[in-house]
Structures are given as C-alpha cells and as structure tokens.
Amino acid sequence: FQRVLSDPRPRLVPLVDVPWADADPARAAAIRTSGAHTLVVAPLTVRGAVLGLVSLYRCEDSDPYTEDDLPVVEDMASRTALSIDNARRYVHERAIASTLQHRLFPRGPTSHGAVETAHLVLPGAGSGCWFDTIALPGARTALVIGEVAGQGIHVAITMGQLRTVIHALAELDLEPDELLARLYDTASRLVQERAELPPSDPLRRSMPAATCVYAVYDPFSRTCTVASAGHPAPLVVGPDGAASVAGLAEGPPLGSQERAPSVAASTFPLREGSLLAFCSSALQAHAESSMGALRRVLTEAEHSPGHHPRHRPDGRPGRSLPELCDEVAYALPATVDLQGAALLLARTGSIPADRFGIWNLPHDSSAPAAARGLATRQLADWNLDGDTGYATELIVSELVTNAVHYGLPPLELRLVLDRVLMCEVRDASSVSPNLRYARTIDEGGRGLFIVSQLATQWGTRYAPGGKTVWTEQSLPPEQTSG
C-alpha cells in the first residue's frame, strides 16, 4: 500500500504468505478465510492526486492475477477515480448552491405593519425558490414568491439576481403590474448578456425558466393587488374558513422566448384575519394531494370542533402561522416527492385606530396651517414632541404647501405611527414633485430639500386618482409599535 501511494502504480501481490499479518491481523484473517491467493492494489488518481486505493482479490479456484491484468485494473481505477471526483465536486457545488439559496430566505416569521408572515421550506434539492416580505410606504406590505427551474450554483445565481432586482424595484414603490413589466425587461437583458458570453462559460446557456408572483396588501383599503409572471395565484382563506384561488391572469415565465404581453394585475378585497398562501410549483404540481392537504389545514385548523383555543402573538385566538406551517408539513402526503417545496403564509390585519389619523384639507392657502394644527394634536396624543414633533410639523407644512400650489383637489393628510412615523399627502394631480437646490437669492424651491433632510426616506406613489407624496421618520425604540 505504501509503495502504491508513493509511485503511484498498481502492484501485483501473491498471497502465499502474508508478511504483514501481525500489523493487520483482522485483514490477514479475512484473507485466509476467503481463500484469497492473489491481490492487485491500484491507486485512484485524478490529475496527479491520489484519492485512495482499490484492492482486488482472487479467491479459491479462480485463476490468479498476472502482470497482464495490471493495465486493465489501472484503467478501471482511473475511471472510478474520475467518477468519485465528479461526485465529490457535485456534492461540493450542491452544498454551496444550497447555502446560497437558504441565505435568500427570510430569517424567520416577520411582521410588517398589518401583515404577519411565516414560511415552510421542505428539505431537499428541489427547485430554486425564494420568497420575501418587503415593507412598503403607507404601512403596506409586498409579498413575493419566485422560482427558478433546475438545481446548482447557476440557478442560485439567477435567484440572487432576480431577488435583488425585485428589492430595488420595490424601493421605487411601483404597482405590481409595473414592477413585473420591468422585471420582464431585466430577465430579457440577462438572457442577452449570457448569450454573449464565451462558449466555454456555463452561464452561456439560456437563462433557466423563472416565475414570480408579486402582491401588495394595503391595510387601509384592505385590498390585495397581485400580478404574476408564470406563477400560480395564491390561495385565499377567509377568517370563516372559506378557501378560493385568487383570480389572476398569468403571464409567461421570465426569460422565456415568448414575448411578454402587457402585465395585468388583479385587486380583490380581504377581510381582516384572512390567510394568503403562496406556494412553489412542487406543491401546485400535486393539486389533489398536496394542495388538498394545504386547504384542509388552513380551513379546518382554527375552526374544527373541539379544538383547544390558542392565542396568536397579537393576542387573538387561533393558531400562530409557525404552528400552521408545522401542521401543513405533517399533513403533506409522504408518497409525493416534495423536496425543496416552499410555502409562504401571510395573515392580514389592520392598523389600530389609535395609530393613524386621516383628514381632508381645504385646497386653499389655509390648508398648511390647518395641517400643522392637526399634526400637532395627533403627535401630542402619541407623546411625540421635541425634535420629532418639530420635524414632523415642518414636513407636513411643506408637503401640504406644495400640494396646494401644484396639485389638484381633493387634498388629504395621513399620519401613521408604526415601526416608523409615516406622513402622506395625497392630491389628484399626477405631476411629479422635483427636488430643487435653490440659490441664495431664490424666494422658493426649498420645500422638498428641507423634507429630504428631515425625513429618513421620502418618495412619490402614483395611482389612477392622483399621487401621494410620503415620508418616513425613524423613531426611538420606546416609540415603535409592538
């Protein structure tokens, strides 16, 4: 063995006598018991590295090995070593890809504004699915699930690219249909870039088919707006246990050769306490068994007779979402291959009445003063004074002044106290406000600049009825909502 490792070359060893019997008595006893009479030891080598040794024995009445057998054994050992090395490299790559994919998952159950979420990922290779919950201005929440067909590091790379683009587009506060339209454009550019790579690059192959569904829940209108790029619509379960699949027009998968049509979004109302279940294709592919089990758990778990009442984190009766995820995992059929399947659950809620204020304002010169007075009283009720109160009053005054000068009636002011302090001013104009850097002699043009300095974030959201200019201000830990 030592000589084979040092050369490395195969060796033919007659076993008439075993000189190393005292050093390895167990092996020597096995050789005698089996009646082995010749041994060939060959190295398993790949690119000059020895992975191990293979020992071949001839026993009892079989013909003994000869020197003519060594080339055959050497070739066999070389092919075996190559297969072992390929398997080892595949396992290594799969471990890297799996680690990267799991880094794309949320760390645990989350709560954004009026939405509580939890997820379930079944172990196994499966396909490259990811999901996200993204906090949006106006106490809204984006719910995302996507999937890239295939396995391996290249799938994980595509997952990371698409997920990053979605986060960047979500920061622009786009409507779901517009966001997916831009995601289609991004996927097309990725396909084009990969087609221009050198032929030896594995990424040169066309981008694997990817799907995505993007939903936005608004707790004030209690509506959910959803758009899909080739991904199945979510399952909606009302607080009374009634379940249905959201009506949704699916576009083609991302990166497909099919020309993407204009993306259509669907908006539907949701009662407080409704459940949204976003599933990966592994669950959807077994609609009768897997989706049946999912429906049964979500519709019966909190409404079955004799069920011992529990309380969710918000204090209301019913099972928490992590408990429901566990229940789904146990209820899924063991006879169906669901490796890598993913489920994102979201329970909708509302903003408590004492955490927001909404006021209609006159569209005239009296509006800024009226808005400041309303904001001052509301901030006093929330015990927000000092620098935070002063900054908020100034922000409200500047936004309302801009809306009076450049917007159209009706005019609305909204303040929301949640994880941050949100201020929104809505009017019926679609003209976008511009941040200017006024000169010393200019009498105006400093409003949005002042707002940008006082707010942590600010932006504009457009809707068919006009636009909303919003700001967010960070709060001390003791002032944030639970």
Coordinates of C-alpha atoms in Angstrom, one line a residue:
F1 CA 0.0 0.0 0.0
Q2 CA 2.8 2.4 0.9
R3 CA 4.7 1.8 -2.4
V4 CA 1.5 2.2 -4.4
L5 CA 0.8 5.5 -2.8
S6 CA 4.4 6.7 -3.4
D7 CA 4.6 5.8 -7.1
P8 CA 1.7 5.7 -7.8
R9 CA 1.5 2.5 -9.8
P10 CA -0.6 -0.7 -9.4
R11 CA 1.1 -3.7 -7.7
L12 CA 0.5 -7.5 -8.0
V13 CA 0.9 -9.3 -4.7
P14 CA 0.9 -13.1 -4.3
L15 CA -0.7 -14.1 -1.1
V16 CA 1.2 -17.3 -0.4
D17 CA 2.4 -15.7 2.7
V18 CA 1.2 -12.5 4.4
P19 CA 4.2 -10.9 5.9
W20 CA 2.2 -8.0 7.4
A21 CA -0.2 -10.3 9.2
D22 CA 1.0 -9.1 12.7
A23 CA 0.4 -5.5 11.7
D24 CA -3.2 -6.1 10.5
P25 CA -4.4 -9.3 11.9
A26 CA -8.1 -8.7 11.0
R27 CA -7.3 -8.2 7.3
A28 CA -5.0 -11.2 7.4
A29 CA -7.7 -13.4 8.9
A30 CA -10.2 -12.3 6.3
I31 CA -7.7 -13.2 3.5
R32 CA -7.2 -16.7 4.9
T33 CA -10.9 -17.3 5.5
S34 CA -11.8 -16.2 1.9
G35 CA -9.1 -18.3 0.4
A36 CA -7.6 -15.3 -1.5
H37 CA -4.4 -16.2 -3.3
T38 CA -3.5 -13.0 -5.3
L39 CA -4.1 -9.3 -4.8
V40 CA -3.8 -6.3 -7.0
V41 CA -3.6 -2.9 -5.4
A42 CA -4.2 0.1 -7.6
P43 CA -4.2 3.9 -6.9
L44 CA -7.3 6.0 -7.5
T45 CA -5.7 9.1 -9.1
V46 CA -7.1 12.2 -10.7
R47 CA -4.9 15.0 -12.1
G48 CA -1.9 13.6 -10.2
A49 CA -3.7 13.5 -6.8
V50 CA -4.4 10.1 -5.1
L51 CA -7.9 9.9 -3.7
G52 CA -7.4 6.4 -2.3
L53 CA -6.6 2.8 -3.1
V54 CA -8.6 -0.1 -4.5
S55 CA -7.8 -3.7 -3.6
L56 CA -8.9 -6.6 -5.8
Y57 CA -8.6 -10.2 -4.6
R58 CA -8.8 -13.5 -6.5
C59 CA -10.0 -16.4 -4.3
E60 CA -10.1 -20.2 -4.2
D61 CA -10.4 -21.8 -7.7
S62 CA -10.3 -18.6 -9.7
D63 CA -7.2 -18.0 -11.9
P64 CA -4.6 -15.8 -10.2
Y65 CA -3.9 -12.3 -11.4
T66 CA -1.0 -11.8 -13.7
E67 CA 1.0 -8.8 -14.9
D68 CA -1.2 -8.7 -18.0
D69 CA -4.1 -7.7 -15.7
L70 CA -2.4 -4.6 -14.4
P71 CA -3.2 -2.3 -17.4
V72 CA -6.9 -3.2 -17.2
V73 CA -7.0 -2.6 -13.4
E74 CA -5.2 0.7 -13.9
D75 CA -7.7 1.9 -16.5
M76 CA -10.6 0.8 -14.3
A77 CA -9.2 2.6 -11.3
S78 CA -8.7 5.7 -13.3
R79 CA -12.3 5.7 -14.5
T80 CA -13.5 5.0 -10.9
A81 CA -11.4 7.9 -9.5
L82 CA -12.8 10.3 -12.1
S83 CA -16.4 9.3 -11.1
I84 CA -15.6 9.7 -7.4
D85 CA -14.1 13.1 -8.1
N86 CA -17.1 14.2 -10.1
A87 CA -19.4 13.1 -7.4
R88 CA -17.3 14.9 -4.8
R89 CA -17.3 18.1 -6.8
Y90 CA -21.0 17.9 -7.4
V91 CA -21.7 17.5 -3.7
H92 CA -19.4 20.5 -3.0
E93 CA -21.2 22.6 -5.6
R94 CA -24.6 21.5 -4.4
A95 CA -23.7 22.4 -0.8
I96 CA -22.6 25.9 -2.0
A97 CA -25.7 26.4 -4.0
S98 CA -27.9 25.2 -1.2
T99 CA -26.2 27.5 1.3
L100 CA -26.6 30.4 -1.1
Q101 CA -30.3 29.7 -1.7
H102 CA -31.1 29.4 2.0
R103 CA -29.3 32.8 2.5
L104 CA -32.0 34.3 0.3
F105 CA -34.8 33.2 2.6
P106 CA -36.2 35.4 5.4
R107 CA -34.6 34.5 8.8
G108 CA -37.9 33.7 10.4
P109 CA -41.5 34.8 11.0
T110 CA -41.9 38.5 10.3
S111 CA -44.4 41.2 10.8
H112 CA -44.7 44.3 8.6
G113 CA -47.4 46.7 9.6
A114 CA -50.6 44.8 9.5
V115 CA -49.3 41.6 8.0
E116 CA -47.9 38.6 9.9
T117 CA -45.9 36.1 7.8
A118 CA -44.2 32.7 8.2
H119 CA -42.7 30.2 5.8
L120 CA -42.2 26.5 5.3
V121 CA -39.3 25.0 3.2
L122 CA -39.1 21.3 2.9
P123 CA -35.6 19.8 2.9
G124 CA -34.2 18.5 -0.4
A125 CA -32.7 19.7 -3.6
G126 CA -36.0 20.7 -5.4
S127 CA -36.0 23.8 -7.5
G128 CA -34.7 27.2 -6.8
C129 CA -37.5 29.0 -4.9
W130 CA -37.2 32.2 -2.9
F131 CA -39.7 34.4 -1.1
D132 CA -39.8 37.8 0.6
T133 CA -41.9 40.1 2.6
I134 CA -41.0 43.8 1.9
A135 CA -42.2 46.7 4.0
L136 CA -43.6 49.5 1.7
P137 CA -44.6 53.1 2.5
G138 CA -48.1 53.7 3.8
A139 CA -47.9 50.6 6.1
R140 CA -48.4 48.4 3.0
T141 CA -46.5 45.0 2.6
A142 CA -45.2 43.3 -0.5
L143 CA -45.4 39.5 -0.6
V144 CA -43.2 37.8 -3.1
I145 CA -42.5 34.2 -4.2
G146 CA -40.4 33.2 -7.2
E147 CA -38.9 30.1 -8.6
V148 CA -36.0 29.2 -11.0
A149 CA -36.2 25.8 -12.6
G150 CA -33.3 23.5 -12.0
Q151 CA -30.5 23.0 -9.5
G152 CA -27.0 24.1 -8.8
I153 CA -24.9 27.2 -8.5
H154 CA -26.2 28.8 -11.7
V155 CA -29.8 28.6 -10.5
A156 CA -28.7 30.2 -7.2
I157 CA -27.0 33.0 -9.2
T158 CA -30.2 33.7 -11.2
M159 CA -32.3 33.6 -8.0
G160 CA -30.0 36.2 -6.4
Q161 CA -30.1 38.5 -9.4
L162 CA -33.9 38.4 -9.7
R163 CA -34.4 38.9 -5.9
T164 CA -32.1 41.8 -5.9
V165 CA -33.9 43.5 -8.8
I166 CA -37.2 43.0 -7.1
H167 CA -36.0 44.6 -3.9
A168 CA -34.6 47.6 -6.0
L169 CA -37.9 48.0 -7.9
A170 CA -39.9 47.7 -4.7
E171 CA -38.0 50.7 -3.3
L172 CA -39.5 52.7 -6.2
D173 CA -42.9 51.9 -4.8
L174 CA -44.2 50.6 -8.2
E175 CA -47.6 48.9 -8.7
P176 CA -47.3 45.1 -9.0
D177 CA -48.0 45.1 -12.8
E178 CA -45.4 47.8 -13.5
L179 CA -42.9 46.1 -11.3
L180 CA -43.3 42.8 -13.1
A181 CA -43.2 44.6 -16.5
R182 CA -39.7 45.9 -15.6
L183 CA -38.7 42.5 -14.2
Y184 CA -39.5 41.0 -17.7
D185 CA -37.2 43.6 -19.2
T186 CA -34.4 42.7 -16.7
A187 CA -34.8 39.0 -17.4
S188 CA -34.5 39.7 -21.2
R189 CA -31.3 41.6 -20.6
L190 CA -29.9 38.8 -18.5
V191 CA -30.6 36.3 -21.4
Q192 CA -28.9 38.6 -23.9
E193 CA -25.9 39.1 -21.7
R194 CA -25.5 35.4 -21.2
A195 CA -25.8 34.7 -24.9
E196 CA -22.8 37.0 -25.4
L197 CA -20.5 35.1 -23.0
P198 CA -17.7 32.8 -24.4
P199 CA -18.9 29.3 -25.5
S200 CA -16.9 27.7 -22.6
D201 CA -18.8 29.7 -19.9
P202 CA -21.5 27.5 -18.3
L203 CA -23.7 30.6 -17.9
R204 CA -23.8 31.0 -21.7
R205 CA -26.7 28.6 -21.8
S206 CA -30.0 30.4 -21.9
M207 CA -31.4 31.5 -18.6
P208 CA -33.5 28.8 -17.0
A209 CA -37.2 29.5 -16.9
A210 CA -38.2 31.5 -13.8
T211 CA -41.6 32.5 -12.4
C212 CA -42.6 35.1 -9.9
V213 CA -45.8 36.5 -8.2
Y214 CA -45.8 39.9 -6.6
A215 CA -48.6 41.0 -4.3
V216 CA -49.2 44.2 -2.2
Y217 CA -51.6 44.3 0.7
D218 CA -53.0 47.7 1.8
P219 CA -54.4 47.6 5.4
F220 CA -56.3 50.9 4.9
S221 CA -58.3 49.8 1.9
R222 CA -58.0 46.1 2.9
T223 CA -57.2 45.1 -0.6
C224 CA -54.5 42.9 -2.2
T225 CA -53.2 43.7 -5.6
V226 CA -51.4 40.7 -7.4
A227 CA -49.5 40.3 -10.6
S228 CA -47.9 37.1 -11.9
A229 CA -45.1 36.1 -14.3
G230 CA -45.9 32.4 -14.9
H231 CA -46.5 31.6 -11.2
P232 CA -49.8 30.2 -9.8
A233 CA -52.1 32.5 -8.0
P234 CA -52.2 32.4 -4.1
L235 CA -54.8 30.5 -2.2
V236 CA -57.0 32.9 -0.2
V237 CA -58.6 31.6 3.1
G238 CA -61.1 33.9 4.8
P239 CA -61.5 34.1 8.6
D240 CA -64.6 31.9 8.3
G241 CA -62.5 29.1 6.6
A242 CA -63.8 29.6 3.1
A243 CA -61.0 29.0 0.6
S244 CA -60.6 30.1 -3.0
V245 CA -57.8 30.7 -5.5
A246 CA -57.3 34.4 -6.4
G247 CA -58.5 35.2 -9.9
L248 CA -55.3 36.1 -11.7
A249 CA -54.0 36.4 -15.3
E250 CA -50.6 34.6 -15.5
G251 CA -48.0 36.0 -17.9
P252 CA -45.3 33.8 -19.5
P253 CA -42.3 32.8 -17.4
L254 CA -39.4 35.3 -17.0
G255 CA -36.7 34.9 -19.6
S256 CA -38.8 32.8 -22.0
Q257 CA -38.7 33.3 -25.7
E258 CA -42.4 34.2 -25.7
R259 CA -42.9 37.9 -25.9
A260 CA -44.3 39.2 -22.7
P261 CA -47.8 40.8 -23.0
S262 CA -48.8 43.8 -21.0
V263 CA -48.9 42.6 -17.4
A264 CA -52.3 42.6 -15.8
A265 CA -52.8 43.0 -12.1
S266 CA -55.8 41.8 -10.1
T267 CA -57.2 43.6 -7.0
F268 CA -59.5 41.9 -4.5
P269 CA -60.8 42.7 -1.0
L270 CA -59.6 40.9 2.0
R271 CA -61.3 40.7 5.4
E272 CA -59.2 41.1 8.5
G273 CA -57.7 37.8 9.6
S274 CA -57.6 36.3 6.0
L275 CA -54.8 34.0 5.1
L276 CA -52.8 34.2 1.9
A277 CA -50.8 31.0 0.9
F278 CA -48.2 31.4 -1.8
C279 CA -46.9 28.0 -3.0
S280 CA -44.0 26.8 -5.1
S281 CA -44.6 24.6 -8.2
A282 CA -43.8 21.4 -6.2
L283 CA -46.9 21.9 -4.2
Q284 CA -49.0 23.1 -7.1
A285 CA -48.0 20.1 -9.3
H286 CA -49.9 17.7 -6.9
A287 CA -53.1 19.7 -6.6
E288 CA -55.3 16.9 -5.4
S289 CA -52.9 15.6 -2.7
S290 CA -50.7 18.4 -1.6
M291 CA -53.0 21.4 -2.2
G292 CA -55.8 19.4 -0.8
A293 CA -53.9 18.9 2.4
L294 CA -53.0 22.6 2.5
R295 CA -56.6 23.6 2.1
R296 CA -57.7 21.2 4.8
V297 CA -55.2 22.5 7.3
L298 CA -55.8 26.2 6.6
T299 CA -59.6 25.9 6.6
E300 CA -60.0 23.5 9.5
A301 CA -57.1 24.1 11.9
E302 CA -58.7 27.1 13.6
H303 CA -62.4 26.1 13.1
S304 CA -62.5 22.4 13.9
P305 CA -64.9 21.4 16.7
G306 CA -63.2 20.7 20.0
H307 CA -60.0 22.4 19.0
H308 CA -58.3 23.8 22.1
P309 CA -58.2 27.6 21.7
R310 CA -54.7 29.1 21.4
H311 CA -53.6 32.6 21.0
R312 CA -51.5 34.2 18.3
P313 CA -48.8 36.8 19.0
D314 CA -51.4 39.6 18.6
G315 CA -53.5 38.1 21.4
R316 CA -56.3 36.9 19.3
P317 CA -57.5 33.2 19.4
G318 CA -56.3 30.8 16.8
R319 CA -53.0 29.1 15.8
S320 CA -50.0 31.2 15.0
L321 CA -48.6 31.0 11.5
P322 CA -45.5 28.9 12.5
E323 CA -47.9 26.4 14.0
L324 CA -49.9 26.3 10.8
C325 CA -46.7 25.7 8.8
D326 CA -45.8 22.8 11.1
E327 CA -49.3 21.4 10.6
V328 CA -49.0 21.7 6.8
A329 CA -45.6 19.9 6.9
Y330 CA -47.2 16.9 8.8
A331 CA -50.3 16.8 6.6
L332 CA -48.5 16.7 3.3
P333 CA -48.6 13.2 1.7
A334 CA -45.4 11.2 2.2
T335 CA -45.9 9.4 -1.1
V336 CA -45.4 12.5 -3.2
D337 CA -41.9 14.0 -3.9
L338 CA -42.0 17.5 -2.4
Q339 CA -38.2 18.0 -2.0
G340 CA -37.5 21.7 -1.8
A341 CA -41.1 22.8 -1.8
A342 CA -41.8 26.2 -0.3
L343 CA -44.8 27.8 1.3
L344 CA -45.2 31.5 2.3
L345 CA -48.2 32.2 4.6
A346 CA -49.5 35.7 5.3
R347 CA -52.3 36.7 7.7
T348 CA -53.8 40.1 7.0
G349 CA -54.7 42.6 9.7
S350 CA -55.4 46.3 10.1
I351 CA -53.7 49.3 11.7
P352 CA -55.2 50.1 15.1
A353 CA -57.4 53.2 15.1
D354 CA -55.3 54.9 17.6
R355 CA -52.2 54.5 15.5
F356 CA -53.2 56.7 12.5
G357 CA -55.1 59.8 11.5
I358 CA -56.7 60.8 8.2
W359 CA -58.0 64.3 7.4
N360 CA -59.4 66.0 4.4
L361 CA -58.0 69.5 3.9
P362 CA -59.3 72.6 2.0
H363 CA -57.4 73.2 -1.2
D364 CA -56.5 76.8 -0.4
S365 CA -54.0 78.9 1.5
S366 CA -55.5 77.9 4.8
A367 CA -54.5 74.2 4.3
P368 CA -50.9 74.4 5.6
A369 CA -51.9 76.0 8.9
A370 CA -54.8 73.5 9.3
A371 CA -52.5 70.6 8.6
R372 CA -49.9 71.8 11.2
G373 CA -52.6 72.1 13.8
L374 CA -54.0 68.6 13.1
A375 CA -50.4 67.1 13.1
T376 CA -49.6 68.9 16.4
R377 CA -52.6 67.4 18.2
Q378 CA -52.1 63.9 16.8
L379 CA -48.4 64.0 17.8
A380 CA -49.3 65.1 21.3
D381 CA -51.6 62.1 21.6
W382 CA -48.7 59.8 20.6
N383 CA -46.4 61.6 23.1
L384 CA -44.1 62.6 20.2
D385 CA -42.7 66.0 20.8
G386 CA -39.3 67.7 20.8
D387 CA -37.2 67.2 17.7
T388 CA -39.5 64.6 16.2
G389 CA -42.6 66.7 16.7
Y390 CA -41.0 69.8 15.2
A391 CA -39.6 68.0 12.2
T392 CA -43.0 66.3 11.5
E393 CA -44.9 69.7 11.7
L394 CA -42.4 71.2 9.2
I395 CA -42.6 68.2 6.9
V396 CA -46.5 68.4 6.9
S397 CA -46.4 72.1 6.3
E398 CA -44.0 71.8 3.3
L399 CA -45.9 68.9 1.7
V400 CA -49.3 70.5 2.0
T401 CA -48.0 73.8 0.7
N402 CA -46.6 72.0 -2.4
A403 CA -49.9 70.2 -2.9
V404 CA -51.9 73.5 -2.7
H405 CA -49.5 75.3 -5.2
Y406 CA -49.0 72.5 -7.7
G407 CA -51.7 69.9 -7.1
L408 CA -55.4 69.4 -7.6
P409 CA -58.2 68.8 -5.1
P410 CA -59.2 66.8 -3.1
L411 CA -56.4 67.1 -0.6
E412 CA -55.8 64.5 2.1
L413 CA -53.3 64.2 5.0
R414 CA -52.5 60.9 6.7
L415 CA -50.2 60.2 9.7
V416 CA -49.4 56.7 10.7
L417 CA -47.4 55.5 13.7
D418 CA -45.9 52.1 13.2
R419 CA -42.3 50.9 13.0
V420 CA -41.7 54.4 11.7
L421 CA -43.6 57.7 11.7
M422 CA -45.3 58.0 8.3
C423 CA -46.7 61.1 6.7
E424 CA -48.6 61.1 3.4
V425 CA -50.2 64.0 1.5
R426 CA -52.5 63.0 -1.4
D427 CA -53.9 65.1 -4.2
A428 CA -55.5 64.5 -7.6
S429 CA -52.6 65.7 -9.7
S430 CA -50.2 63.3 -11.4
V431 CA -47.4 66.0 -11.7
S432 CA -44.3 64.7 -10.0
P433 CA -42.6 67.0 -7.4
N434 CA -39.0 67.8 -8.1
L435 CA -36.2 68.3 -5.5
R436 CA -34.5 71.6 -6.3
Y437 CA -31.4 73.2 -4.9
A438 CA -32.4 76.8 -4.6
R439 CA -29.9 79.6 -5.0
T440 CA -29.3 82.2 -2.3
I441 CA -31.5 84.8 -4.0
D442 CA -34.4 82.4 -4.7
E443 CA -37.5 83.0 -2.7
G444 CA -38.8 79.4 -3.0
G445 CA -37.8 76.0 -4.1
R446 CA -36.5 74.8 -0.7
G447 CA -39.5 72.8 0.4
L448 CA -38.6 69.3 -0.8
F449 CA -35.0 69.9 0.1
I450 CA -36.0 70.6 3.7
V451 CA -38.2 67.5 3.7
S452 CA -35.4 65.3 2.4
Q453 CA -33.1 66.5 5.2
L454 CA -35.7 65.8 7.9
A455 CA -37.1 62.5 6.7
T456 CA -35.3 59.2 6.7
Q457 CA -36.9 58.3 3.4
W458 CA -39.3 60.1 1.1
G459 CA -40.9 59.5 -2.3
T460 CA -44.0 59.6 -4.5
R461 CA -46.5 56.9 -5.2
Y462 CA -48.9 57.2 -8.2
A463 CA -52.4 55.8 -8.6
P464 CA -55.2 56.3 -11.1
G465 CA -56.7 59.1 -8.9
G466 CA -53.5 61.1 -8.5
K467 CA -50.4 60.8 -6.4
T468 CA -49.2 60.5 -2.8
V469 CA -46.1 62.2 -1.5
W470 CA -44.8 60.2 1.5
T471 CA -42.1 60.5 4.2
E472 CA -40.8 58.1 6.9
Q473 CA -39.0 59.2 10.0
S474 CA -37.2 56.9 12.4
L475 CA -38.4 56.7 16.0
P476 CA -36.7 56.0 19.3
P477 CA -37.1 52.3 20.3
E478 CA -39.6 53.1 23.0
Q479 CA -41.9 54.8 20.5
T480 CA -42.1 51.9 17.9
S481 CA -45.1 49.7 17.8
G482 CA -45.0 46.2 19.2

